[in-house]
Amino acid sequence: MQDNATEVTAAGIARLAGVGRAAVSNWRRRHADFPKPVGGTETSPSFALAEVEAWLRKQGKLAEVPLRERVWQQLAGHPEGPVTALTHAGCVLLLIHDRPTVWLEVSAGSDERLAAMLPAALEEVLTPRFGPPARAVNTRSAVNTSRSVHAASGADGPAAVNTAPLAHAASGVHTPPAANTPHPVNTRPAVHAPTGPALLPSTPLLRGTAELAAELGARQAFEFLLGRHLDANPRQYTLTPAELAGLMADLAGPARTVLDPACGTGALLRAVTSRPDQELYAQDSAPDLAALTALRLALHTRATVHGAVGDTLRADAHPRLHADAVLCHPPFNERNWGHDELAYDPRWEYGFPARNESELAWVQHALARLKDGGAAVLLMPPAAASRRSGRRIRADLLRRGALRAVIALPVGAAPPYNIPLHLWVLRRPEKAPAQPEVLLADAGQFATEGRGGPDWRAVREAVLDAWQAYDRAGHFDERPGLARSLPVIELLDDDVDLAPARHLPPATAADGTDQLTAVRERLGETLRLTADLTPPPVDPAQPTRWPLTTVGELARGGALVMRAGGNGGHARVPVLTDHDVLAGTDPSGTLPESDEEAVLTEPGDVVVPVLGGGSVARVIDDATGGAALGRNLVLLRPDPTALDPWFLAGFLRGTANNRQASSYASTATRLDVRRLQLPRLPLDEQRRYGARFRALEEFERALRRAGRLGEQLVRGMYDGLTDGTVAPD
């Protein structure tokens, strides 16, 4: 049954038909029978999905909507919004995952019957996984309790104060709360069964979701839908990259009980290595996000998931938890974190954080929720290591042995991508160490030129090697430019500045001068090669008028295959990004794991960026083949018996060609690859042009390499002259 209430935007129609948005606009103008808008705005109308699908099929522009696309469009166009739809779909996927026969029973019959029977069936699954429904809890309030609850209610409303059930207090990981510990007013899991009337508009989506689960599996179906939602709303969510989440989990070590008090989309808890009887605790101030994360974790692992809604600092959902590990990517630079109402909170063992030190409040919250000897790893802004307002707390963390390591990450490791964030590794001290040391490490040297993030393999190896050696011995021998451990007493000055770069010695002078010599030699070789590759003088010629064809016509005729990138697949392979294509660099990106097949490049493919307005096309060679195709890229795979790849790439780079195939918005230019033109020439003639285009590409690559080496040599000379490792004459 198709849902007539499901709406789809022009962008969604373009995805259904595999065309650009400009084509949809043309259809609306040229075809009087094109479906009329049923919602949205004048500038961004929406259309009934059923009507659009029927029209596309009638016009021969669509044989059948792929199941994944149909389910996604139902979700994106849900009358209650995509988050509500995704929550309903996640609940049903968990039911299918845990009790598939129950789903078969309740889904038989009409939509009305399904909506009426589903809440009770969901309750049977959700209660064991997430706890019982909301119930009032009578607690003895200390002086600070009423103040905290009142402030939390005023900030977020009653829903924000509802937290995870206390029914799990008997699990063995809780201890009685300390005096003055704030208590929530009542308890509610992050996920609860929707009512029948709420589910009725979702029934077509839920049936489609069940079909998708049969095709992909319940967990993979939810990951696909959640991934599409996150990709469609990039500004609404701050994501923790999977590689960084894995590094943080490894630094914390194996753990049975793990807490993330600012769980976001659950990346950190998903990275934790599974163990028997494991329990995961999660809290987020956004109710919708907390529900999606709890469902995601429940589908990902057999661990018990304690999900909660609420502002963690003001209304802690797990006040009696003493966990083995805490992982946290807290919000940065929050001034309204509860400074005024939490002045007497018992969590501030190391000092009351200043109003502009919200990150130090999160650090102390993490330590307060650890058992003795437990580990916490937090992602921190670099300013938290050096701001004067936090020096007293940093000093006490050092003196008492709670702060064990500060690790500077490369630029681009996580949002905000333009600054080198830090990792703080902490332990709740069982006793004060006699002569404490702290590990300072800087992985900044592993940054890369591409936008796909740093060299994560190198970062992992360097950071974990240093941490594990330090953790075993309590000391780490100096490794210039990378890591060293310092006695705490050396850091307890007026600033207590913990920025690793300010305490790590640079690489040895000998190494620096040797590297400069090597760079200079490589630059000389590259400049000589550039001179050899410089194109010869050209003779004037009359403009040639060829019969032209388009990429779209060639694709329809079978002369080439056209694919769009953007899916990560299951295999972890390098990802070719649009920045890599524009800069001529090696694959440097990453994509989230996806159940859609990744598009893997092969030698001879031609890759074209569709955003930015540049005239660029890259022929894949043996070194780049096998990489996954990133977002905003289109791959053209020519039939070698009909098209020469270098001929194809060369003509696609023509400036006039790109202009006539581009559409322009207020802030971006988008290339419609199907409209790009090239001449109809015999294969032998194509190869003549292809050889010349290939020689030009080699010349271009040599120029780029010379530019990079020149910049590296200049920077090295400036650094050497200013640090005394290079003499001025």
XYZ file of C-alpha atoms in Angstrom:
729
model
C 0.000 0.000 0.000
C 1.344 3.404 -0.992
C 1.039 6.280 1.462
C -0.778 9.133 -0.304
C 0.137 11.523 2.538
C 3.874 11.104 1.999
C 5.382 14.183 0.414
C 8.584 14.562 -1.569
C 10.576 17.646 -2.556
C 12.086 18.456 -5.954
C 15.423 17.136 -4.665
C 13.720 13.859 -3.743
C 12.154 13.597 -7.202
C 15.588 14.126 -8.724
C 16.965 11.252 -6.629
C 14.085 8.996 -7.664
C 14.675 9.644 -11.365
C 18.470 9.856 -11.207
C 18.589 13.386 -12.656
C 19.570 16.860 -11.507
C 17.139 19.282 -9.884
C 17.220 21.438 -13.020
C 15.591 18.569 -14.943
C 12.729 18.458 -12.425
C 12.192 22.207 -12.858
C 12.065 21.718 -16.640
C 9.479 18.930 -16.298
C 7.262 21.183 -14.197
C 7.372 23.895 -16.857
C 7.025 21.686 -19.915
C 4.449 19.099 -18.777
C 0.978 20.329 -17.892
C 0.158 16.993 -16.231
C 3.105 17.142 -13.822
C 1.759 16.682 -10.255
C 0.763 19.885 -8.496
C 2.392 20.869 -5.197
C 0.558 19.686 -2.081
C 2.670 21.439 0.535
C 5.937 23.185 1.274
C 6.541 26.777 0.221
C 6.441 28.669 -3.058
C 10.212 28.452 -3.406
C 10.485 24.892 -2.055
C 7.233 23.039 -2.836
C 6.506 19.418 -1.951
C 4.549 16.868 -3.952
C 2.617 13.691 -3.190
C 5.017 10.770 -3.559
C 2.357 8.456 -5.035
C 1.463 11.006 -7.731
C 5.115 11.654 -8.565
C 5.904 7.951 -8.798
C 2.921 7.361 -11.095
C 3.864 10.298 -13.338
C 7.486 9.205 -13.652
C 6.450 5.680 -14.555
C 3.905 6.966 -17.107
C 6.604 9.107 -18.759
C 8.986 6.162 -18.949
C 11.419 7.929 -16.658
C 11.097 5.322 -13.932
C 10.611 1.582 -14.161
C 10.266 1.029 -10.421
C 11.279 3.006 -7.357
C 14.051 1.097 -5.554
C 12.897 -0.162 -2.162
C 15.521 1.845 -0.264
C 14.566 5.055 -2.039
C 10.845 4.468 -1.542
C 11.263 3.873 2.191
C 13.529 6.897 2.542
C 11.052 9.147 0.732
C 8.241 7.868 2.966
C 10.380 8.676 5.997
C 11.546 12.081 4.772
C 7.994 13.113 3.836
C 6.288 11.822 6.994
C 3.589 14.263 8.191
C 5.063 14.313 11.722
C 8.603 14.864 10.461
C 11.524 12.541 9.692
C 12.726 12.167 13.301
C 9.358 10.859 14.510
C 9.200 8.572 11.482
C 12.727 7.302 12.111
C 11.910 6.616 15.768
C 8.811 4.623 14.800
C 10.829 2.705 12.199
C 13.594 2.001 14.745
C 11.097 0.607 17.263
C 9.672 -1.742 14.628
C 13.150 -2.802 13.486
C 14.029 -3.676 17.083
C 10.820 -5.739 17.288
C 11.755 -7.507 14.035
C 15.295 -8.031 15.335
C 14.273 -9.449 18.732
C 10.869 -11.061 18.020
C 10.300 -11.482 14.299
C 7.295 -13.811 14.720
C 5.465 -11.167 16.759
C 5.882 -8.674 13.920
C 4.473 -11.180 11.425
C 1.439 -11.642 13.652
C 0.644 -7.961 14.264
C 1.365 -6.856 10.668
C -1.176 -9.246 9.156
C -4.342 -7.424 8.202
C -5.232 -3.779 7.812
C -3.222 -0.708 8.765
C -5.748 0.072 11.486
C -5.245 -3.377 13.030
C -1.464 -2.952 12.856
C -1.581 0.444 14.599
C -3.897 -0.929 17.310
C -1.831 -4.042 18.107
C 1.677 -2.636 17.694
C 2.032 -0.584 20.928
C 1.579 -3.632 23.174
C 3.985 -5.685 21.038
C 6.571 -2.910 21.171
C 6.213 -2.611 24.941
C 7.218 -6.280 25.283
C 10.500 -5.506 23.515
C 11.257 -1.977 24.706
C 10.739 -2.588 28.430
C 13.384 -5.364 28.726
C 15.812 -3.334 26.605
C 15.302 0.173 28.017
C 13.371 -0.085 31.276
C 9.762 0.349 32.409
C 7.515 3.285 31.501
C 7.641 6.542 33.419
C 6.795 6.423 37.100
C 7.135 8.877 39.913
C 10.051 8.496 42.297
C 9.996 9.869 45.807
C 13.468 10.921 46.878
C 14.798 12.724 49.917
C 16.079 16.046 48.639
C 19.109 17.735 50.103
C 19.648 21.496 50.100
C 20.886 21.534 46.513
C 18.296 19.157 45.074
C 15.295 21.419 44.805
C 17.426 24.180 43.310
C 18.807 21.873 40.622
C 15.430 20.397 39.709
C 13.801 23.815 39.550
C 16.531 25.130 37.262
C 16.335 22.086 35.015
C 12.564 22.353 34.699
C 12.809 26.011 33.808
C 15.487 25.420 31.181
C 14.158 22.426 29.312
C 10.655 21.754 30.524
C 9.519 18.643 32.371
C 10.563 16.274 29.598
C 14.204 17.262 29.935
C 14.243 16.228 33.581
C 12.923 12.734 32.885
C 15.800 10.318 33.026
C 16.695 6.657 32.878
C 14.844 4.211 35.096
C 16.097 3.455 38.565
C 14.917 -0.105 38.163
C 18.481 -0.970 37.152
C 19.968 0.195 40.442
C 20.177 -3.413 41.563
C 22.522 -4.296 38.715
C 25.587 -3.932 40.894
C 27.080 -0.857 39.276
C 25.384 1.773 41.429
C 26.281 3.016 44.860
C 24.260 5.242 47.174
C 24.438 8.891 46.172
C 26.587 11.319 48.060
C 25.003 14.075 50.081
C 23.514 16.925 48.075
C 23.427 14.808 44.904
C 20.681 16.181 42.622
C 17.920 13.679 41.909
C 15.601 13.674 38.914
C 11.920 14.280 39.589
C 10.789 11.136 37.765
C 12.244 8.492 35.523
C 11.575 7.653 31.890
C 13.559 5.690 29.327
C 14.675 7.533 26.213
C 12.505 5.162 24.151
C 8.878 4.353 24.880
C 6.164 2.691 22.808
C 4.167 5.124 20.638
C 0.383 5.050 20.889
C -1.875 3.547 18.240
C -3.125 6.909 16.896
C 0.472 8.158 16.670
C 1.491 5.048 14.725
C -1.383 5.055 12.231
C 0.165 7.612 9.796
C 3.406 5.583 9.915
C 1.971 2.191 8.945
C 2.918 2.367 5.220
C 6.439 3.386 6.255
C 6.631 0.572 8.803
C 5.612 -2.053 6.247
C 8.223 -0.716 3.839
C 10.800 -0.718 6.625
C 10.025 -4.384 7.323
C 10.620 -5.169 3.635
C 13.928 -3.320 3.841
C 14.883 -5.316 6.954
C 14.169 -8.534 5.054
C 16.563 -7.346 2.356
C 19.342 -5.844 4.494
C 18.791 -7.007 8.071
C 17.235 -4.919 10.850
C 20.456 -3.262 12.043
C 21.633 -2.428 8.552
C 18.224 -1.032 7.600
C 18.274 1.352 10.569
C 21.875 2.389 9.846
C 20.901 3.164 6.257
C 17.904 5.302 7.247
C 19.750 7.064 10.062
C 22.754 7.700 7.807
C 20.532 9.236 5.136
C 18.875 11.447 7.761
C 22.227 12.647 9.111
C 23.517 13.324 5.604
C 20.365 15.304 4.800
C 20.724 17.477 7.930
C 24.484 18.026 8.374
C 24.116 21.289 10.309
C 21.827 19.822 12.961
C 24.265 17.276 14.331
C 27.868 17.324 15.496
C 29.263 13.930 14.555
C 32.249 12.164 16.067
C 34.206 10.402 13.268
C 34.301 6.626 13.632
C 38.132 6.544 13.612
C 38.314 9.031 16.475
C 35.622 7.161 18.417
C 37.623 3.942 18.053
C 40.794 5.630 19.298
C 38.990 7.052 22.342
C 37.492 3.650 23.184
C 40.919 1.995 22.914
C 42.482 4.615 25.196
C 39.812 3.913 27.814
C 40.422 0.172 27.580
C 38.001 -2.755 27.969
C 35.036 -2.010 30.198
C 31.813 -3.677 31.302
C 29.935 -0.492 32.216
C 30.427 2.534 29.956
C 28.806 5.977 30.141
C 28.501 8.693 27.503
C 26.819 11.688 29.168
C 26.543 13.654 25.874
C 25.846 10.729 23.575
C 24.781 12.517 20.373
C 24.351 9.855 17.691
C 26.040 7.169 19.790
C 29.343 6.906 17.886
C 31.462 6.577 21.053
C 29.383 3.815 22.647
C 29.207 1.954 19.315
C 33.012 1.908 19.286
C 33.258 0.102 22.644
C 34.421 -3.506 22.391
C 31.596 -5.855 23.364
C 31.894 -7.901 26.559
C 29.554 -10.323 28.356
C 26.955 -8.650 30.603
C 27.949 -5.238 29.270
C 25.864 -2.178 30.162
C 25.865 1.059 28.186
C 24.610 4.300 29.719
C 23.721 7.224 27.473
C 22.168 10.638 28.003
C 21.421 13.571 25.731
C 19.455 16.764 26.198
C 17.610 16.310 22.875
C 14.780 13.776 23.383
C 14.638 12.756 19.723
C 18.382 12.232 19.511
C 18.438 10.247 22.762
C 15.737 7.936 21.402
C 17.491 7.388 18.060
C 20.779 6.676 19.814
C 19.220 4.190 22.233
C 17.589 2.337 19.342
C 20.834 2.383 17.381
C 22.767 0.910 20.292
C 20.121 -1.722 21.004
C 20.278 -2.889 17.379
C 24.077 -2.790 17.393
C 24.774 -4.797 20.555
C 23.219 -7.248 22.981
C 24.366 -5.058 25.895
C 21.749 -3.527 28.163
C 21.154 0.060 27.063
C 20.180 2.666 29.662
C 19.169 5.656 27.548
C 18.018 8.904 29.120
C 16.791 12.370 28.202
C 17.969 15.489 29.990
C 20.634 18.128 30.502
C 23.379 16.025 32.065
C 24.998 18.752 34.160
C 21.683 20.058 35.523
C 19.704 16.805 35.675
C 22.034 13.824 35.782
C 20.132 10.667 34.852
C 22.657 8.323 36.474
C 23.613 9.970 39.787
C 24.501 6.669 41.471
C 26.553 5.179 38.648
C 30.199 4.275 39.150
C 31.224 3.095 35.681
C 34.348 1.375 34.415
C 34.752 3.975 31.670
C 33.344 7.296 30.496
C 33.630 8.478 26.885
C 32.471 11.965 26.033
C 32.448 14.519 23.213
C 30.896 17.404 25.169
C 29.520 20.617 23.698
C 32.239 23.276 23.520
C 32.171 26.863 24.797
C 28.777 26.617 26.508
C 28.253 29.548 28.877
C 24.755 28.486 29.952
C 25.803 25.162 31.454
C 24.399 25.702 34.944
C 27.104 27.815 36.602
C 24.697 29.833 38.748
C 22.520 26.998 40.062
C 25.219 24.309 40.525
C 27.657 26.191 42.751
C 27.407 23.623 45.598
C 27.260 20.492 43.483
C 29.373 17.665 44.990
C 30.819 16.792 41.567
C 33.240 19.741 41.726
C 35.908 17.828 43.668
C 38.704 19.648 41.877
C 37.263 23.167 42.011
C 34.183 25.078 40.890
C 34.451 25.690 37.116
C 34.289 29.276 35.893
C 31.353 30.315 33.707
C 33.503 30.007 30.565
C 34.945 26.617 31.585
C 32.039 24.320 30.741
C 34.479 21.678 29.487
C 36.036 21.401 32.973
C 32.548 20.828 34.365
C 32.189 17.870 31.964
C 35.626 16.586 33.018
C 34.611 16.571 36.673
C 31.223 15.033 35.891
C 33.044 12.194 34.111
C 35.364 11.645 37.099
C 32.399 11.670 39.491
C 30.725 8.849 37.528
C 33.800 6.582 37.524
C 34.651 3.856 39.974
C 38.089 4.064 41.598
C 40.641 3.298 38.898
C 38.107 3.826 36.097
C 39.160 5.659 32.943
C 37.595 8.594 31.111
C 38.501 9.976 27.679
C 37.091 13.344 26.616
C 37.438 15.306 23.395
C 38.375 18.858 24.381
C 39.002 22.200 22.681
C 42.693 23.192 22.864
C 41.867 26.344 24.857
C 40.835 24.183 27.834
C 44.500 23.228 28.304
C 45.719 26.795 28.712
C 42.932 29.252 29.684
C 43.929 31.082 32.866
C 40.426 30.734 34.303
C 40.887 26.963 34.517
C 44.445 26.800 35.855
C 43.479 25.953 39.462
C 41.317 23.014 38.410
C 44.011 21.775 36.014
C 46.567 22.030 38.817
C 44.421 19.963 41.201
C 43.740 17.359 38.503
C 47.513 17.023 38.080
C 48.401 16.979 41.798
C 45.905 14.239 42.609
C 46.864 12.107 39.613
C 43.463 12.327 37.889
C 44.714 13.771 34.590
C 46.995 11.204 32.963
C 47.472 12.425 29.383
C 46.793 15.332 27.034
C 47.004 14.368 23.359
C 46.856 16.964 20.571
C 45.094 15.631 17.470
C 45.844 16.733 13.906
C 43.781 19.465 12.284
C 40.721 17.939 10.647
C 40.242 15.104 13.155
C 36.746 16.205 14.232
C 34.468 19.229 14.049
C 35.359 22.057 14.203
C 37.819 20.846 11.585
C 39.979 23.966 11.468
C 41.545 23.574 14.923
C 43.657 20.767 16.451
C 41.457 19.326 19.206
C 42.806 17.538 22.287
C 42.054 14.250 23.996
C 42.203 14.216 27.788
C 42.729 10.808 29.382
C 41.746 10.674 33.056
C 41.631 8.105 35.822
C 39.698 8.338 39.068
C 42.634 8.050 41.496
C 42.537 5.222 44.016
C 45.311 6.971 45.907
C 47.504 9.975 45.247
C 50.692 8.978 43.372
C 54.006 9.689 45.094
C 55.727 11.288 42.063
C 53.062 11.727 39.391
C 53.874 12.305 35.742
C 51.589 13.249 32.881
C 51.920 12.184 29.244
C 51.909 14.949 26.634
C 51.649 13.888 22.980
C 51.186 15.753 19.711
C 49.948 13.881 16.609
C 49.725 17.043 14.507
C 52.384 15.781 12.090
C 49.876 13.228 10.742
C 47.539 15.826 9.218
C 46.907 15.416 5.493
C 46.154 17.808 2.670
C 42.785 16.269 1.835
C 39.508 16.986 3.585
C 39.059 13.351 4.566
C 40.850 13.814 7.876
C 44.306 12.862 9.112
C 46.257 9.671 8.520
C 44.270 7.766 11.142
C 46.415 4.642 10.990
C 49.531 6.640 11.855
C 47.678 8.609 14.548
C 46.410 5.392 16.143
C 49.775 3.668 16.157
C 51.667 6.663 17.538
C 49.131 7.573 20.226
C 48.393 4.050 21.449
C 52.084 3.070 21.510
C 52.918 6.103 23.642
C 49.896 5.695 25.939
C 50.329 1.973 26.527
C 54.043 2.344 27.304
C 53.314 5.227 29.690
C 50.361 3.440 31.312
C 52.491 0.384 32.079
C 55.488 2.202 33.538
C 54.096 5.585 34.632
C 56.823 7.163 32.505
C 57.537 7.623 28.808
C 60.969 8.338 27.392
C 61.097 11.420 25.239
C 60.301 11.004 21.565
C 61.119 14.387 19.976
C 58.214 16.039 18.250
C 55.771 13.308 19.320
C 55.503 12.556 23.046
C 57.111 12.732 26.464
C 56.019 12.403 30.077
C 56.733 15.255 32.475
C 56.773 15.316 36.265
C 53.675 17.152 37.400
C 55.787 19.558 39.481
C 57.240 21.021 36.265
C 53.778 22.067 35.080
C 52.550 23.648 38.317
C 53.500 27.221 37.519
C 51.308 30.317 37.283
C 49.734 29.174 33.985
C 49.519 25.346 34.313
C 49.629 25.262 30.518
C 49.102 21.694 29.285
C 49.268 22.322 25.515
C 51.571 19.505 24.302
C 53.263 21.615 21.601
C 54.653 23.960 24.282
C 56.429 21.178 26.145
C 57.598 18.804 23.405
C 61.100 19.277 21.982
C 61.238 19.635 18.192
C 62.687 16.937 15.993
C 66.483 16.815 16.189
C 68.411 19.400 14.214
C 70.180 16.736 12.175
C 66.892 15.269 11.086
C 65.617 18.741 10.169
C 68.574 19.657 7.951
C 68.575 16.217 6.325
C 64.897 16.627 5.479
C 65.495 20.085 4.006
C 68.295 18.718 1.838
C 66.040 15.906 0.612
C 63.219 18.341 -0.172
C 65.605 20.589 -2.103
C 66.859 17.666 -4.181
C 63.315 16.504 -4.959
C 62.338 20.041 -5.928
C 65.283 20.251 -8.338
C 64.324 16.943 -9.955
C 60.700 18.044 -10.261
C 61.617 21.391 -11.840
C 63.796 19.630 -14.406
C 60.924 17.242 -15.177
C 58.537 20.184 -15.487
C 60.819 21.810 -18.050
C 60.939 18.560 -20.051
C 57.137 18.229 -19.962
C 56.373 21.816 -20.995
C 54.099 21.624 -24.055
C 55.770 22.574 -27.338
C 54.733 25.706 -29.276
C 51.394 25.345 -31.015
C 50.583 26.152 -34.623
C 47.448 28.176 -35.390
C 44.590 26.159 -36.858
C 41.063 26.807 -38.069
C 38.349 25.945 -35.524
C 37.037 22.434 -36.130
C 33.285 21.754 -36.192
C 32.640 18.198 -35.061
C 29.336 16.386 -34.753
C 28.701 16.352 -30.996
C 27.161 13.918 -28.528
C 26.551 14.121 -24.786
C 27.527 11.970 -21.846
C 23.828 11.201 -21.295
C 23.456 9.902 -24.872
C 26.618 7.817 -24.537
C 25.310 6.311 -21.266
C 21.960 5.441 -22.847
C 23.770 3.884 -25.812
C 25.999 1.724 -23.623
C 29.282 3.424 -24.536
C 29.862 4.229 -20.875
C 28.440 3.529 -17.426
C 27.670 6.446 -15.104
C 27.674 6.090 -11.286
C 27.375 8.581 -8.414
C 29.473 8.257 -5.248
C 28.794 8.791 -1.562
C 28.279 5.372 0.067
C 30.816 3.752 2.361
C 29.802 0.107 2.060
C 31.115 -2.465 4.537
C 34.766 -2.695 3.467
C 37.045 -0.016 4.887
C 38.883 1.232 1.791
C 40.414 4.641 0.977
C 37.884 7.158 -0.307
C 38.547 9.454 -3.261
C 37.044 12.841 -2.350
C 36.153 15.765 -4.576
C 39.040 17.666 -2.956
C 41.436 14.862 -3.944
C 40.267 15.128 -7.551
C 40.574 18.912 -7.592
C 44.015 18.894 -5.914
C 45.365 15.857 -7.768
C 46.185 14.048 -4.504
C 45.794 10.426 -3.399
C 42.533 9.181 -1.844
C 42.335 10.736 1.610
C 38.722 10.602 2.724
C 36.432 8.412 4.759
C 32.729 7.601 4.569
C 30.455 6.219 7.291
C 29.751 2.515 7.033
C 26.741 1.929 4.820
C 24.716 -0.998 3.641
C 24.603 0.464 0.145
C 27.389 -0.827 -2.045
C 30.316 1.556 -2.377
C 31.275 2.551 -5.931
C 34.863 1.338 -6.339
C 37.070 2.934 -8.955
C 38.932 0.967 -11.629
C 41.897 1.994 -13.810
C 40.558 3.803 -16.858
C 37.546 5.319 -15.086
C 36.977 9.063 -15.427
C 35.882 10.901 -12.255
C 34.200 14.322 -12.402
C 33.337 16.644 -9.447
C 29.832 18.087 -9.695
C 30.193 21.030 -7.277
C 32.384 24.113 -7.362
C 32.386 25.159 -10.989
C 35.868 23.866 -11.859
C 36.708 22.252 -15.193
C 38.240 19.061 -13.824
C 38.148 15.396 -14.833
C 40.548 12.760 -13.538
C 41.498 9.461 -15.127
C 41.957 6.722 -12.510
C 45.339 4.988 -12.654
C 46.567 1.735 -11.098
C 47.587 3.483 -7.856
C 44.134 5.029 -7.325
C 42.068 2.083 -8.553
C 40.078 0.307 -5.847
C 39.270 3.467 -3.884
C 35.645 4.192 -2.989
C 34.001 7.106 -4.774
C 33.221 9.971 -2.401
C 30.354 12.426 -2.277
C 29.775 14.997 -5.033
C 31.632 12.867 -7.575
C 30.378 11.110 -10.697
C 32.235 8.158 -12.205
C 32.212 7.478 -15.944
C 33.385 4.011 -16.981
C 33.924 4.039 -20.776
C 33.714 0.961 -22.953
C 37.354 0.717 -24.171
C 36.166 -0.487 -27.580
C 34.181 2.737 -28.069
C 35.820 5.475 -25.988
C 39.369 6.393 -25.015
C 39.373 7.528 -21.319
C 41.945 10.294 -21.849
C 40.013 11.630 -24.835
C 36.840 11.601 -22.714
C 38.495 13.334 -19.728
C 40.199 15.943 -21.898
C 37.089 17.127 -23.681
C 35.089 17.154 -20.451
C 37.555 19.745 -19.106
C 36.755 22.357 -21.717
C 35.695 25.647 -20.116
C 32.846 26.318 -22.541
C 31.689 22.712 -22.171
C 31.446 23.071 -18.383
C 29.628 26.405 -18.591
C 26.848 25.088 -20.811
C 26.379 22.035 -18.555
C 26.303 23.926 -15.226
C 23.444 25.370 -13.217
C 23.966 28.241 -10.826
C 22.509 28.931 -7.395
C 23.176 31.867 -5.091
C 26.070 30.134 -3.358
C 27.109 27.178 -5.509
C 27.563 25.879 -9.033
C 26.430 22.366 -9.918
C 27.528 20.441 -12.989
C 25.031 18.214 -14.815
C 27.471 15.604 -16.130
C 24.866 14.184 -18.533
C 24.901 17.452 -20.503
C 28.677 17.548 -21.047
C 29.535 17.256 -24.731
C 32.297 15.626 -26.752
C 32.835 15.073 -30.469
C 31.970 11.895 -32.315
C 35.388 10.705 -33.525
C 36.797 7.333 -34.565
C 38.716 5.498 -31.859
C 42.104 6.060 -33.553
C 41.468 9.815 -33.651
C 40.320 9.730 -30.033
C 43.633 8.144 -29.045
C 45.608 10.901 -30.785
C 43.804 13.508 -28.713
C 44.023 11.272 -25.649
C 47.820 11.071 -25.890
C 48.071 14.871 -25.949
C 45.648 15.254 -23.032
C 47.658 12.691 -21.058
C 50.893 14.622 -21.637
C 49.183 17.813 -20.421
C 47.998 16.013 -17.279
C 51.577 14.856 -16.516
C 52.788 18.436 -16.895
C 50.017 19.660 -14.591
C 50.899 17.027 -11.984
C 54.566 18.040 -12.085
C 53.626 21.700 -11.556
C 51.519 20.784 -8.538
C 54.319 18.690 -7.044
C 56.819 21.491 -7.587
C 54.495 23.941 -5.840
C 54.062 21.683 -2.820
C 57.790 21.006 -2.534
C 58.560 24.698 -2.892
C 56.181 25.574 -0.059
C 57.673 22.808 2.098
C 61.215 24.046 1.458
C 60.320 27.670 2.230
C 58.532 26.721 5.470
C 61.423 24.470 6.530
C 63.940 27.229 5.895
C 61.939 29.735 7.933
C 61.629 27.222 10.784
C 65.308 26.268 10.628
C 66.526 29.867 10.615
C 64.246 30.854 13.493
C 65.006 27.846 15.738
C 68.764 27.938 15.123
C 69.098 24.659 13.238
C 70.033 26.387 9.951
C 72.801 28.984 9.689
C 72.079 32.185 7.693
C 75.149 31.645 5.450
